[in-house]
Short mmCIF file of C-alpha atoms in Angstrom, two decimals:
data_model
loop_
_atom_site.label_atom_id
_atom_site.label_comp_id
_atom_site.label_asym_id
_atom_site.label_seq_id
_atom_site.Cartn_x
_atom_site.Cartn_y
_atom_site.Cartn_z
CA UNK A 19 16.37 18.99 37.16
CA UNK A 20 13.21 17.42 35.73
CA UNK A 21 12.06 20.69 34.24
CA UNK A 22 15.18 20.98 32.08
CA UNK A 23 15.09 17.29 31.21
CA UNK A 24 11.41 17.44 30.39
CA UNK A 25 11.81 19.94 27.54
CA UNK A 26 14.69 17.96 26.04
CA UNK A 27 12.82 14.69 26.32
CA UNK A 28 9.62 16.13 24.90
CA UNK A 29 11.40 17.63 21.90
CA UNK A 30 13.22 14.36 21.15
CA UNK A 31 9.97 12.38 21.38
CA UNK A 32 8.07 14.83 19.21
CA UNK A 33 10.83 14.48 16.68
CA UNK A 34 10.51 10.72 16.75
CA UNK A 35 6.73 10.29 16.93
CA UNK A 36 5.50 13.53 15.37
CA UNK A 37 2.74 13.82 17.93
CA UNK A 38 2.81 16.39 20.69
CA UNK A 39 0.09 14.75 22.78
CA UNK A 40 1.67 11.33 22.75
CA UNK A 41 5.08 12.83 23.48
CA UNK A 42 3.70 14.80 26.42
CA UNK A 43 1.91 11.82 27.93
CA UNK A 44 4.87 9.46 27.79
CA UNK A 45 7.24 12.19 29.00
CA UNK A 46 5.09 12.64 32.09
CA UNK A 47 4.86 8.89 32.59
CA UNK A 48 8.61 8.48 32.29
CA UNK A 49 9.21 11.21 34.86
CA UNK A 50 6.66 9.62 37.19
CA UNK A 51 8.43 6.29 36.76
CA UNK A 52 11.72 7.98 37.62
CA UNK A 53 10.23 9.46 40.77
CA UNK A 54 9.21 5.94 41.82
CA UNK A 55 12.36 4.06 40.86
CA UNK A 56 15.24 6.44 41.42
CA UNK A 57 14.81 6.96 45.15
CA UNK A 58 14.84 3.18 45.63
CA UNK A 59 17.40 2.14 43.03
CA UNK A 60 19.52 5.26 42.80
CA UNK A 61 19.80 7.74 39.96
CA UNK A 62 21.06 5.96 36.81
CA UNK A 63 24.40 7.07 35.34
CA UNK A 64 22.66 8.68 32.35
CA UNK A 65 19.34 9.99 33.67
CA UNK A 66 18.32 11.56 30.35
CA UNK A 67 18.89 8.36 28.43
CA UNK A 68 17.04 6.36 31.10
CA UNK A 69 14.05 8.68 30.76
CA UNK A 70 14.20 8.51 26.98
CA UNK A 71 14.27 4.72 26.90
CA UNK A 72 11.39 4.53 29.38
CA UNK A 73 9.33 7.08 27.48
CA UNK A 74 9.93 5.41 24.13
CA UNK A 75 8.96 2.03 25.50
CA UNK A 76 5.75 3.54 26.86
CA UNK A 77 5.03 5.21 23.53
CA UNK A 78 5.42 1.95 21.67
CA UNK A 79 3.14 0.17 24.19
CA UNK A 80 0.56 2.84 23.66
CA UNK A 81 0.77 2.50 19.90
CA UNK A 82 0.31 -1.24 20.11
CA UNK A 83 -2.77 -0.80 22.30
CA UNK A 84 -4.35 1.75 20.03
CA UNK A 85 -4.54 0.34 16.53
CA UNK A 86 -6.03 3.38 14.81
CA UNK A 87 -3.46 5.61 16.39
CA UNK A 88 -0.73 3.19 15.43
CA UNK A 89 -1.74 3.13 11.78
CA UNK A 90 -1.58 6.88 11.57
CA UNK A 91 1.61 7.18 13.54
CA UNK A 92 3.41 4.37 11.80
CA UNK A 93 3.66 6.60 8.75
CA UNK A 94 5.01 9.53 10.72
CA UNK A 95 7.45 7.39 12.61
CA UNK A 96 8.90 5.98 9.42
CA UNK A 97 9.20 9.50 8.05
CA UNK A 98 10.81 10.75 11.23
CA UNK A 99 13.28 7.88 11.30
CA UNK A 100 14.17 8.42 7.70
CA UNK A 101 14.76 12.11 8.30
CA UNK A 102 17.10 11.46 11.19
CA UNK A 103 18.09 8.10 12.63
CA UNK A 104 17.00 7.59 16.23
CA UNK A 105 19.75 8.29 18.75
CA UNK A 106 21.52 5.36 20.32
CA UNK A 107 19.45 4.33 23.37
CA UNK A 108 22.40 4.75 25.73
CA UNK A 109 23.59 8.06 24.26
CA UNK A 110 22.97 11.55 25.47
CA UNK A 111 19.76 13.23 24.38
CA UNK A 112 20.11 15.26 21.22
CA UNK A 113 18.82 18.77 21.67
CA UNK A 114 15.76 19.05 19.48
CA UNK A 115 14.14 21.87 21.39
CA UNK A 116 14.81 24.32 18.60
CA UNK A 117 12.23 22.55 16.43
CA UNK A 118 9.75 22.80 19.22
CA UNK A 119 10.39 26.54 19.54
CA UNK A 120 9.49 27.01 15.89
CA UNK A 121 6.46 24.76 16.10
CA UNK A 122 5.09 26.48 19.20
CA UNK A 123 5.60 29.89 17.58
CA UNK A 124 4.24 28.92 14.17
CA UNK A 125 2.39 31.82 12.53
CA UNK A 126 -0.51 29.48 11.68
CA UNK A 127 -1.29 29.28 15.42
CA UNK A 128 -3.33 32.04 17.06
CA UNK A 129 -0.95 34.55 18.63
CA UNK A 130 -2.48 34.08 22.10
CA UNK A 131 -1.78 30.34 21.96
CA UNK A 132 1.87 30.63 21.02
CA UNK A 133 3.17 31.85 24.35
CA UNK A 134 0.96 29.40 26.23
CA UNK A 135 2.22 26.47 24.18
CA UNK A 136 5.83 27.59 24.56
CA UNK A 137 5.50 27.75 28.34
CA UNK A 138 3.79 24.37 28.40
CA UNK A 139 6.13 22.50 26.06
CA UNK A 140 9.48 24.25 26.40
CA UNK A 141 9.47 25.78 29.84
CA UNK A 142 7.82 22.65 31.22
CA UNK A 143 5.08 24.48 33.12
CA UNK A 144 1.96 22.49 33.92
CA UNK A 145 -1.33 23.63 32.43
CA UNK A 146 -2.51 25.16 35.76
CA UNK A 147 0.82 27.02 35.98
CA UNK A 148 0.40 28.38 32.46
CA UNK A 149 -3.18 29.34 33.34
CA UNK A 150 -1.92 31.25 36.39
CA UNK A 151 0.67 32.96 34.21
CA UNK A 152 -2.04 34.38 31.96
CA UNK A 153 -4.58 34.85 34.75
CA UNK A 154 -7.19 32.64 33.15
CA UNK A 155 -9.01 29.67 34.69
CA UNK A 156 -7.16 26.37 34.39
CA UNK A 157 -9.99 24.82 32.35
CA UNK A 158 -9.84 27.69 29.84
CA UNK A 159 -6.11 27.30 29.42
CA UNK A 160 -6.52 23.53 29.13
CA UNK A 161 -8.94 24.05 26.26
CA UNK A 162 -6.63 26.53 24.56
CA UNK A 163 -3.68 24.18 24.75
CA UNK A 164 -5.76 21.28 23.43
CA UNK A 165 -7.01 23.51 20.62
CA UNK A 166 -3.46 24.53 19.71
CA UNK A 167 -2.25 20.94 19.73
CA UNK A 168 -5.20 19.86 17.56
CA UNK A 169 -4.36 22.61 15.15
CA UNK A 170 -0.77 21.41 14.93
CA UNK A 171 -2.02 17.89 14.22
CA UNK A 172 -4.84 18.60 11.76
CA UNK A 173 -3.00 21.24 9.77
CA UNK A 174 0.14 19.18 10.07
CA UNK A 175 2.30 22.04 11.22
CA UNK A 176 5.76 20.54 10.90
CA UNK A 177 8.23 19.95 13.71
CA UNK A 178 11.29 21.33 12.04
CA UNK A 179 13.86 24.07 12.10
CA UNK A 180 13.43 26.44 9.16
CA UNK A 181 16.14 26.46 6.50
CA UNK A 182 18.78 29.16 6.86
CA UNK A 183 17.01 31.03 4.06
CA UNK A 184 13.70 31.01 5.95
CA UNK A 185 15.19 31.74 9.35
CA UNK A 186 15.13 35.54 9.10
CA UNK A 187 11.40 35.34 8.43
CA UNK A 188 10.57 32.87 11.16
CA UNK A 189 12.94 33.71 14.00
CA UNK A 190 11.30 37.05 14.90
CA UNK A 191 8.08 35.17 15.69
CA UNK A 192 9.92 32.91 18.14
CA UNK A 193 11.70 35.85 19.76
CA UNK A 194 8.40 37.70 19.98
CA UNK A 195 6.85 34.80 21.89
CA UNK A 196 9.71 34.71 24.39
CA UNK A 197 9.68 38.49 24.76
CA UNK A 198 5.91 38.56 25.25
CA UNK A 199 6.31 36.09 28.11
CA UNK A 200 8.93 38.42 29.59
CA UNK A 201 6.91 41.61 29.18
CA UNK A 202 3.90 40.00 30.84
CA UNK A 203 6.29 39.21 33.70
CA UNK A 204 7.93 42.63 33.73
CA UNK A 205 4.74 44.67 33.65
CA UNK A 206 1.68 42.52 34.20
CA UNK A 207 -1.23 43.79 32.11
CA UNK A 208 -3.64 43.17 34.96
CA UNK A 209 -3.83 41.60 38.41
CA UNK A 210 -2.66 42.63 41.85
CA UNK A 211 1.10 42.57 41.23
CA UNK A 212 3.18 44.86 39.11
CA UNK A 213 5.74 42.20 38.26
CA UNK A 214 5.51 38.48 37.72
CA UNK A 215 9.10 37.52 38.42
CA UNK A 216 8.52 33.83 37.73
CA UNK A 217 7.39 34.61 34.18
CA UNK A 218 10.27 36.99 33.54
CA UNK A 219 12.68 34.31 34.73
CA UNK A 220 11.06 31.64 32.53
CA UNK A 221 11.50 33.92 29.54
CA UNK A 222 15.18 34.44 30.36
CA UNK A 223 15.61 30.70 30.76
CA UNK A 224 14.00 30.11 27.37
CA UNK A 225 16.22 32.77 25.79
CA UNK A 226 19.31 31.11 27.27
CA UNK A 227 18.26 27.80 25.69
CA UNK A 228 17.58 29.54 22.41
CA UNK A 229 20.98 31.23 22.47
CA UNK A 230 22.68 27.89 23.11
CA UNK A 231 20.83 26.49 20.10
CA UNK A 232 21.39 29.49 17.82
CA UNK A 233 24.63 31.08 19.07
CA UNK A 234 25.25 32.91 15.80
CA UNK A 235 21.93 34.75 15.69
CA UNK A 236 22.59 38.26 16.94
CA UNK A 237 18.95 39.05 17.68
CA UNK A 238 18.76 36.04 20.00
CA UNK A 239 21.78 37.47 21.82
CA UNK A 240 20.15 40.91 21.77
CA UNK A 241 16.91 39.59 23.26
CA UNK A 242 18.71 37.77 26.06
CA UNK A 243 20.78 40.91 26.77
CA UNK A 244 17.67 43.10 26.79
CA UNK A 245 15.84 40.88 29.24
CA UNK A 246 18.84 40.51 31.56
CA UNK A 247 19.44 44.27 31.62
CA UNK A 248 15.80 45.05 32.39
CA UNK A 249 15.39 42.21 34.87
CA UNK A 250 18.46 43.53 36.73
CA UNK A 251 16.28 46.41 38.00
CA UNK A 252 13.43 44.25 39.28
CA UNK A 253 14.04 44.75 43.01
CA UNK A 254 14.27 48.52 42.66
CA UNK A 255 11.10 48.82 40.58
CA UNK A 256 8.77 48.36 43.51
CA UNK A 257 8.70 50.16 46.81
CA UNK A 258 8.25 48.51 50.22
CA UNK A 259 4.47 48.49 49.74
CA UNK A 260 4.63 47.02 46.24
CA UNK A 261 4.35 50.43 44.60
CA UNK A 262 5.78 51.19 41.21
CA UNK A 263 9.08 53.12 41.42
CA UNK A 264 10.11 54.80 38.18
CA UNK A 265 13.63 54.82 36.83
CA UNK A 266 14.49 58.30 38.14
CA UNK A 267 13.57 57.39 41.71
CA UNK A 268 15.05 53.89 41.82
CA UNK A 269 17.76 52.98 44.34
CA UNK A 270 20.40 51.91 41.87
CA UNK A 271 22.40 50.04 44.49
CA UNK A 272 19.57 47.51 44.40
CA UNK A 273 20.13 46.75 40.72
CA UNK A 274 21.48 43.24 40.11
CA UNK A 275 25.15 43.76 39.18
CA UNK A 276 25.60 40.14 38.13
CA UNK A 277 22.83 40.38 35.51
CA UNK A 278 24.15 43.73 34.26
CA UNK A 279 27.66 42.29 33.96
CA UNK A 280 26.26 39.33 32.04
CA UNK A 281 24.05 41.42 29.77
CA UNK A 282 26.44 44.23 28.85
CA UNK A 283 28.95 42.17 26.82
CA UNK A 284 26.02 40.48 25.08
CA UNK A 285 24.88 43.90 23.83
CA UNK A 286 28.24 44.38 22.16
CA UNK A 287 27.96 40.97 20.51
CA UNK A 288 24.42 41.76 19.37
CA UNK A 289 25.49 45.01 17.74
CA UNK A 290 28.69 43.76 16.11
CA UNK A 291 28.97 42.52 12.56
CA UNK A 292 26.01 43.85 10.64
CA UNK A 293 23.07 46.20 10.76
CA UNK A 294 21.60 46.36 14.26
CA UNK A 295 18.44 44.43 15.11
CA UNK A 296 15.38 45.40 17.08
CA UNK A 297 16.36 43.67 20.31
CA UNK A 298 20.02 44.63 20.08
CA UNK A 299 19.13 48.33 19.90
CA UNK A 300 16.68 48.08 22.78
CA UNK A 301 19.32 46.19 24.78
CA UNK A 302 21.77 49.02 24.06
CA UNK A 303 19.27 51.53 25.47
CA UNK A 304 18.78 49.36 28.55
CA UNK A 305 22.57 49.10 28.96
CA UNK A 306 22.97 52.91 28.91
CA UNK A 307 20.42 53.19 31.71
CA UNK A 308 22.06 50.39 33.69
CA UNK A 309 25.54 51.90 33.37
CA UNK A 310 24.54 55.38 34.56
CA UNK A 311 24.99 56.26 38.23
CA UNK A 312 21.83 58.38 38.10
CA UNK A 313 19.29 59.88 35.73
CA UNK A 314 21.14 63.18 35.40
CA UNK A 315 24.37 61.59 34.13
CA UNK A 316 22.60 59.12 31.83
CA UNK A 317 23.74 59.45 28.23
CA UNK A 318 20.44 60.86 26.95
CA UNK A 319 21.79 62.07 23.55
CA UNK A 320 22.93 58.51 22.86
CA UNK A 321 19.56 57.12 24.00
CA UNK A 322 17.71 59.53 21.69
CA UNK A 323 19.98 58.44 18.83
CA UNK A 324 19.22 54.78 19.57
CA UNK A 325 15.49 55.49 19.59
CA UNK A 326 15.95 57.07 16.16
CA UNK A 327 17.58 53.84 14.96
CA UNK A 328 14.73 51.87 16.52
CA UNK A 329 12.20 54.08 14.80
CA UNK A 330 13.84 53.25 11.49
CA UNK A 331 13.70 49.51 12.21
CA UNK A 332 10.21 49.30 13.65
CA UNK A 333 8.24 52.54 13.67
CA UNK A 334 5.59 52.59 16.36
CA UNK A 335 3.83 55.23 18.47
CA UNK A 336 5.21 53.56 21.61
CA UNK A 337 8.76 54.04 20.35
CA UNK A 338 7.88 57.67 19.55
CA UNK A 339 6.57 58.07 23.09
CA UNK A 340 9.76 56.71 24.63
CA UNK A 341 11.86 58.86 22.34
CA UNK A 342 9.89 61.95 23.38
CA UNK A 343 10.62 61.16 27.04
CA UNK A 344 14.33 60.81 26.24
CA UNK A 345 14.26 64.11 24.34
CA UNK A 346 12.67 65.72 27.40
CA UNK A 347 15.62 64.50 29.45
CA UNK A 348 18.12 65.81 26.90
CA UNK A 349 16.48 69.13 25.94
CA UNK A 350 14.04 69.86 28.75
CA UNK A 351 10.38 69.08 29.42
CA UNK A 352 8.96 71.61 26.94
CA UNK A 353 10.73 69.92 24.01
CA UNK A 354 9.45 66.54 25.11
CA UNK A 355 5.94 67.80 25.63
CA UNK A 356 5.78 69.24 22.12
CA UNK A 357 6.67 65.81 20.74
CA UNK A 358 4.09 64.10 22.96
CA UNK A 359 1.35 66.50 21.93
CA UNK A 360 2.11 65.72 18.30
CA UNK A 361 1.33 62.06 19.12
CA UNK A 362 -2.02 62.78 20.77
CA UNK A 363 -4.04 61.62 17.77
CA UNK A 364 -2.37 58.18 17.67
CA UNK A 365 -5.14 55.62 18.23
CA UNK A 366 -2.74 53.13 19.82
CA UNK A 367 -1.74 55.63 22.50
CA UNK A 368 -5.27 56.60 23.45
CA UNK A 369 -5.72 53.46 25.55
CA UNK A 370 -2.11 53.34 26.72
CA UNK A 371 -1.70 54.64 30.28
CA UNK A 372 2.04 55.47 29.98
CA UNK A 373 1.14 58.14 27.42
CA UNK A 374 -0.98 60.40 29.67
CA UNK A 375 1.33 59.51 32.59
CA UNK A 376 4.32 60.84 30.63
CA UNK A 377 2.39 63.99 29.72
CA UNK A 378 1.46 64.48 33.36
CA UNK A 379 5.10 64.19 34.37
CA UNK A 380 6.32 66.75 31.81
CA UNK A 381 3.44 69.14 32.54
CA UNK A 382 4.15 69.01 36.27
CA UNK A 383 7.84 69.71 35.64
CA UNK A 384 6.73 72.77 33.67
CA UNK A 385 4.62 73.88 36.62
CA UNK A 386 1.38 73.44 34.67
CA UNK A 387 -0.26 71.63 37.56
CA UNK A 388 -3.96 71.69 36.59
CA UNK A 389 -3.16 70.20 33.18
CA UNK A 390 -0.82 67.67 34.80
CA UNK A 391 -3.63 66.63 37.14
CA UNK A 392 -5.98 66.09 34.20
CA UNK A 393 -3.34 63.95 32.47
CA UNK A 394 -2.80 61.84 35.60
CA UNK A 395 -6.56 61.32 35.87
CA UNK A 396 -6.59 60.07 32.26
CA UNK A 397 -3.74 57.71 33.06
CA UNK A 398 -5.49 56.44 36.20
CA UNK A 399 -8.54 55.50 34.17
CA UNK A 400 -6.37 53.38 31.86
CA UNK A 401 -3.94 51.77 34.31
CA UNK A 402 -4.25 47.99 34.55
CA UNK A 403 -2.56 47.14 37.86
CA UNK A 404 -3.01 48.40 41.40
CA UNK A 405 0.67 49.39 41.94
CA UNK A 406 0.51 51.50 38.79
CA UNK A 407 -2.71 53.16 40.00
CA UNK A 408 -1.19 53.81 43.43
CA UNK A 409 1.79 55.51 41.81
CA UNK A 410 -0.48 57.66 39.64
CA UNK A 411 -2.68 58.61 42.61
CA UNK A 412 0.43 59.76 44.47
CA UNK A 413 1.56 61.87 41.52
CA UNK A 414 -1.95 63.25 41.15
CA UNK A 415 -2.00 64.27 44.81
CA UNK A 416 1.33 66.09 44.36
CA UNK A 417 0.05 68.27 41.52
CA UNK A 418 -3.59 68.59 42.51
CA UNK A 419 -2.72 70.45 45.72
CA UNK A 420 -5.15 71.05 48.54
CA UNK B 29 -1.53 15.32 3.26
CA UNK B 30 -3.86 17.09 0.86
CA UNK B 31 -4.36 20.83 1.09
CA UNK B 32 -6.76 22.96 -0.87
CA UNK B 33 -5.40 26.33 -1.93
CA UNK B 34 -8.26 28.76 -2.49
CA UNK B 35 -7.33 31.61 -4.78
CA UNK B 36 -9.03 34.84 -3.73
CA UNK B 37 -8.49 37.56 -6.26
CA UNK B 38 -8.71 41.21 -5.30
CA UNK B 39 -11.28 43.12 -7.34
CA UNK B 40 -12.06 46.78 -7.90
CA UNK B 41 -15.42 48.46 -7.35
CA UNK B 42 -16.76 47.05 -10.65
CA UNK B 43 -15.85 43.50 -9.70
CA UNK B 44 -12.97 43.41 -12.13
CA UNK B 45 -9.80 41.62 -11.05
CA UNK B 46 -7.00 44.07 -10.31
CA UNK B 47 -4.17 41.56 -10.61
CA UNK B 48 -1.11 42.58 -12.62
CA UNK B 49 -0.25 38.93 -13.27
CA UNK B 50 -0.17 37.77 -16.83
CA UNK B 51 -1.55 34.60 -18.33
CA UNK B 52 2.06 33.43 -18.61
CA UNK B 53 2.59 33.89 -14.85
CA UNK B 54 -0.29 31.50 -14.23
CA UNK B 55 0.97 29.04 -16.83
CA UNK B 56 4.39 28.98 -15.22
CA UNK B 57 2.88 28.37 -11.79
CA UNK B 58 0.54 25.69 -13.07
CA UNK B 59 3.41 23.91 -14.77
CA UNK B 60 5.61 24.07 -11.66
CA UNK B 61 2.87 22.54 -9.49
CA UNK B 62 2.43 19.70 -11.99
CA UNK B 63 6.16 19.17 -12.48
CA UNK B 64 6.65 18.93 -8.71
CA UNK B 65 4.34 15.91 -8.68
CA UNK B 66 2.07 17.41 -6.01
CA UNK B 67 -0.91 18.34 -8.19
CA UNK B 68 -4.12 16.51 -7.25
CA UNK B 69 -6.71 18.69 -8.91
CA UNK B 70 -7.48 22.31 -9.56
CA UNK B 71 -9.55 24.63 -11.67
CA UNK B 72 -9.81 28.22 -12.57
CA UNK B 73 -13.36 29.51 -12.20
CA UNK B 74 -15.18 31.60 -14.79
CA UNK B 75 -16.01 35.19 -13.98
CA UNK B 76 -18.03 35.78 -10.82
CA UNK B 77 -20.87 37.29 -12.86
CA UNK B 78 -21.52 33.79 -14.23
CA UNK B 79 -22.34 32.41 -10.76
CA UNK B 80 -25.81 31.08 -9.96
CA UNK B 81 -27.05 30.32 -6.44
CA UNK B 82 -29.61 27.71 -5.49
CA UNK B 83 -31.26 27.30 -2.07
CA UNK B 84 -33.98 24.92 -0.92
CA UNK B 85 -36.45 26.59 1.42
CA UNK B 86 -38.50 25.13 4.32
CA UNK B 87 -41.19 23.80 1.97
CA UNK B 88 -38.66 22.06 -0.23
CA UNK B 89 -38.96 24.66 -2.98
CA UNK B 90 -35.94 25.58 -4.98
CA UNK B 91 -34.97 29.19 -5.14
CA UNK B 92 -32.55 30.02 -7.92
CA UNK B 93 -30.97 33.43 -8.11
CA UNK B 94 -28.18 34.91 -10.13
CA UNK B 95 -25.06 35.90 -8.30
CA UNK B 96 -23.50 36.14 -5.80
CA UNK B 97 -22.02 39.41 -6.83
CA UNK B 98 -18.85 40.75 -5.38
CA UNK B 99 -19.78 42.17 -2.02
CA UNK B 100 -16.30 41.82 -0.67
CA UNK B 101 -13.07 42.97 -2.22
CA UNK B 102 -11.91 39.40 -2.77
CA UNK B 103 -13.61 36.77 -4.88
CA UNK B 104 -12.87 33.08 -5.27
CA UNK B 105 -11.20 32.72 -8.63
CA UNK B 106 -10.10 29.12 -8.56
CA UNK B 107 -8.41 26.47 -6.49
CA UNK B 108 -5.69 23.90 -6.38
CA UNK B 109 -5.59 20.71 -4.36
CA UNK B 110 -2.02 19.64 -3.74
CA UNK B 111 -0.52 16.73 -1.85
CA UNK B 112 2.49 17.74 0.22
CA UNK B 113 3.99 16.56 3.54
CA UNK B 114 3.12 19.52 5.79
CA UNK B 115 1.61 22.97 6.18
CA UNK B 116 4.86 24.86 5.65
CA UNK B 117 5.29 23.33 2.21
CA UNK B 118 1.65 24.03 1.37
CA UNK B 119 2.16 27.65 2.45
CA UNK B 120 5.27 27.88 0.28
CA UNK B 121 3.28 26.75 -2.76
CA UNK B 122 0.44 29.12 -1.92
CA UNK B 123 2.89 32.00 -1.60
CA UNK B 124 4.33 31.26 -5.03
CA UNK B 125 0.91 31.39 -6.69
CA UNK B 126 0.23 34.57 -8.70
CA UNK B 127 -3.13 34.75 -6.87
CA UNK B 128 -1.33 35.71 -3.65
CA UNK B 129 -0.10 38.98 -5.16
CA UNK B 130 -1.61 42.36 -6.03
CA UNK B 131 -4.03 42.45 -3.10
CA UNK B 132 -5.20 38.87 -3.58
CA UNK B 133 -4.79 36.16 -0.98
CA UNK B 134 -4.57 32.42 -0.76
CA UNK B 135 -6.46 30.45 1.88
CA UNK B 136 -4.86 27.13 2.70
CA UNK B 137 -7.06 24.40 4.17
CA UNK B 138 -6.28 20.78 4.82
CA UNK B 139 -8.62 18.36 3.10
CA UNK B 140 -10.29 16.26 5.80
CA UNK B 141 -9.32 12.63 5.81
CA UNK B 142 -11.74 10.09 7.21
CA UNK B 143 -9.47 7.14 6.70
CA UNK B 144 -7.85 7.14 10.13
#
């Protein structure tokens, strides 16, 4: 309950005081006060408003104590109040988290800081939790978050929602941040575990908030759909020993029907009423996989067509790689392999373990076992997590023979 | 909040500006900055070949050299200091400047304030 309330409270206080640090400190203090008072006195009828009043009172106290701070903030506070009158103290909290999304994802912040700040400020994770999420020491993450907050203050990065005219330019950055949190959860880039389910779930939670705040933005809907449809397969993606299990070998009865049923209609919404967006198309691909009873009956022609659309929207060697795999499923491994070999000179694929892994798979299906073994060895050298390496070692053993 | 907009013009191998912008483009921009009431100061710099560099060495001796010459593809061609409420607005003004086009770029930096 506090986690949800924390983001709301923080956003409202940032709006009012224009200072992320101050807002964070008094938010924490208000929640601490609640933990002391509520068990004894009972939960107030409007917990959010109680927290807001407490936090605001603490902020004002702090400003009075710190004259220099007060002088600087007085200006901001006047500006903030002029821009939007403060909510009635007994009212419900206005939802100002959207501003915070855009601030945390501002392009003037280093890309690596954006996801960290979003998890800290919007998902309500503590700094040690964010540090664990990115597998860096807590002190390092603490410094990064301080640096990002200083940058917001000294550059005066505004806390505001972009105008409708600016939105198409700024929203992709916000979606990218949320999706990068998800992808780190879905396929950890390093560490012992293949998946970081907590991170994937945080990203979905953030996307749900974002969709509530921007219900008309189809790419927001598409992103939420995409993440739900991929997350639905989480339990089937690892074997009993934590091993990676690829799509063709997954036990589809272990896919999460509830998430698929939630995500599928969102795909339709995301693709209706205009040219398709990046996330909507990817969600459509995920939906085709999720709907199929098995790999053989998957609608591969449709998936290839969607990859073609995706290629038009955002050309990338990784999209070409995935398309080649889909072509292999539609037209046979030789056709796919020809496409993969044409990509061999792509610098971005040279360090990307799924590329040699896909080659190894197609080569082994063509019976070219020595070449498949070489490809799996290349992939092993590049793989970042132990479950991925274990999977590749198993495939290597299958083709390498005695 | 004051921001300095540094105008970095793209140059060709001979150090000549490659911008397609006309004198009128710059006049229009200059006028719009002044009409908006955000202009603090700003200058256009003379050609980079007119630059002179001075250093003071360990013994306190002055060393004066001509240059710098264009070693990079972009050279500082001028600057504006504007006073606007936040970074987004500063970036908007920088993006509108003719110096941002044709391979040039604008660097936006807040002017430090020691008053608070």
